[in-house]
Coordinates of C-alpha atoms in Angstrom, one line a residue:
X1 CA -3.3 29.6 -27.5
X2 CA -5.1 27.3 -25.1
X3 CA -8.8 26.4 -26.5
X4 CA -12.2 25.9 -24.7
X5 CA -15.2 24.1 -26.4
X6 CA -13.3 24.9 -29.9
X7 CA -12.6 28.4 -29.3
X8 CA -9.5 30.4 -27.8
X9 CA -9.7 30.7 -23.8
X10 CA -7.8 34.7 -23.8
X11 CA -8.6 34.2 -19.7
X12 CA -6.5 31.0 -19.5
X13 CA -3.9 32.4 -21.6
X14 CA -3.3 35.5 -19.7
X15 CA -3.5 33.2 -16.2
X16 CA -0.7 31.0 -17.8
X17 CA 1.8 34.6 -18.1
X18 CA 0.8 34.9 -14.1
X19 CA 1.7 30.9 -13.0
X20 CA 4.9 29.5 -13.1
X21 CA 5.8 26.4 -14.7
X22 CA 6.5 24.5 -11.9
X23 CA 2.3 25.5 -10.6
X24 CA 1.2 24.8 -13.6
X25 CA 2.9 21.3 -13.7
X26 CA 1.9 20.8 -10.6
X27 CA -2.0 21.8 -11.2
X28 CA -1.9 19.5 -14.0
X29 CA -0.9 16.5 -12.1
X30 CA -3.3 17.7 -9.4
X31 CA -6.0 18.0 -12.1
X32 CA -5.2 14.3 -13.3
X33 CA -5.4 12.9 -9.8
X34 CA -8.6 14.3 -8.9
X35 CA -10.3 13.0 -12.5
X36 CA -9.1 9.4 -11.8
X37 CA -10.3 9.3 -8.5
X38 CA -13.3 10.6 -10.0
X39 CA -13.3 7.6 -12.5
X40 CA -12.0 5.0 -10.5
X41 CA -14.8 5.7 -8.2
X42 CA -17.3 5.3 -11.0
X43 CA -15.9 2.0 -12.3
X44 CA -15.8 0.5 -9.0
X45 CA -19.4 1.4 -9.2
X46 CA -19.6 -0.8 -12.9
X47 CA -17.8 -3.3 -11.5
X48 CA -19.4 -4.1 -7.9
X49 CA -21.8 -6.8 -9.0
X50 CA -19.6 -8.5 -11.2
X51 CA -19.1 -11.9 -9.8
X52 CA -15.8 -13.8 -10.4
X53 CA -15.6 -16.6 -12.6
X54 CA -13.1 -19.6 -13.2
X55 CA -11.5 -21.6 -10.4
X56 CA -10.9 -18.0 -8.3
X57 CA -14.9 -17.4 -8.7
X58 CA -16.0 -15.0 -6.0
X59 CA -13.0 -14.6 -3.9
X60 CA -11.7 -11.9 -1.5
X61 CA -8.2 -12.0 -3.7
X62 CA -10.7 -11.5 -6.5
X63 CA -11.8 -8.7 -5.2
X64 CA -8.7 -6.8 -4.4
X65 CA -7.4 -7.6 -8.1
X66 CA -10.5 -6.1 -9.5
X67 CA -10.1 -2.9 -7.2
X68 CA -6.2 -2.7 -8.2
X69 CA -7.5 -3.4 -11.9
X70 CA -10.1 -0.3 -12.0
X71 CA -7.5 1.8 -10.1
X72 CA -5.2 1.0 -12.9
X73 CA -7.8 1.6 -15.6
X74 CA -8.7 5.1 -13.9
X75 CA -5.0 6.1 -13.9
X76 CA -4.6 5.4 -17.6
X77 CA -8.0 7.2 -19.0
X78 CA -7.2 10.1 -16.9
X79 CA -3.7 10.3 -18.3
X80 CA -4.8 9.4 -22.0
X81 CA -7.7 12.8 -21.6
X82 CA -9.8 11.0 -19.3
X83 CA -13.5 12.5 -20.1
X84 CA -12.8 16.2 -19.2
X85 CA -12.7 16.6 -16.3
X86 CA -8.8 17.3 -15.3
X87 CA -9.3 20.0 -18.0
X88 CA -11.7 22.3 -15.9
X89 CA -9.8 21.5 -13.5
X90 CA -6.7 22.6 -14.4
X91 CA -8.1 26.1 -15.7
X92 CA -9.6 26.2 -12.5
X93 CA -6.7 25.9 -10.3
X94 CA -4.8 28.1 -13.1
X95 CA -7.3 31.4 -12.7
X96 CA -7.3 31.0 -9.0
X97 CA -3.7 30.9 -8.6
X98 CA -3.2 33.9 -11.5
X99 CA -5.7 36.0 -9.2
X100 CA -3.8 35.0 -6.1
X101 CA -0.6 36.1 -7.8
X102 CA -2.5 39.4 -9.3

């Protein structure tokens, strides 16, 4: 039984009958995406007025390692449970495509 804020979601669980499991595969990966987009975006935020330090200091190579860096970092918190956002996501996509499917 899936769960929401500690309690059993009934509506999910009666979408997940509805979706495939090839949808809701997909919906997951989907949901993933969108939250490490979500969090790359913030810690490219955190990070922009860091300055580089050591013999590279400021450089534009700098700069494209740290964007790879916090793209990496997104990835890996999003895949790990991120901060809850793919969740909502997911049931998101899940009811819509469960209604769609009726």
């Amino acid at each position: 039984m899936p769960m929401r804020y500690g309690r059993p979601d009934y509506q999910l669980a009666e979408a997940l009958t509805k979706v495939s499991p090839q949808a809701q595969a997909k919906a997951k990966a989907s949901s993933q995406d969108f939250e490490a987009v979500f969090l790359n975006s913030m810690f490219a935020q955190m990070t922009s007025g860091i300055k580089g330090e050591g013999p590279f200091g400021s450089t534009t190579g700098t700069g494209v390692w740290r964007s790879m860096l916090t793209e990496q970092y997104s990835k890996s918190f999003a895949k790990a449970g991120g901060i809850g956002i793919s969740t909502d996501v997911y049931r998101t996509l899940i009811l819509q495509q469960a209604k769609r499917a009726g």
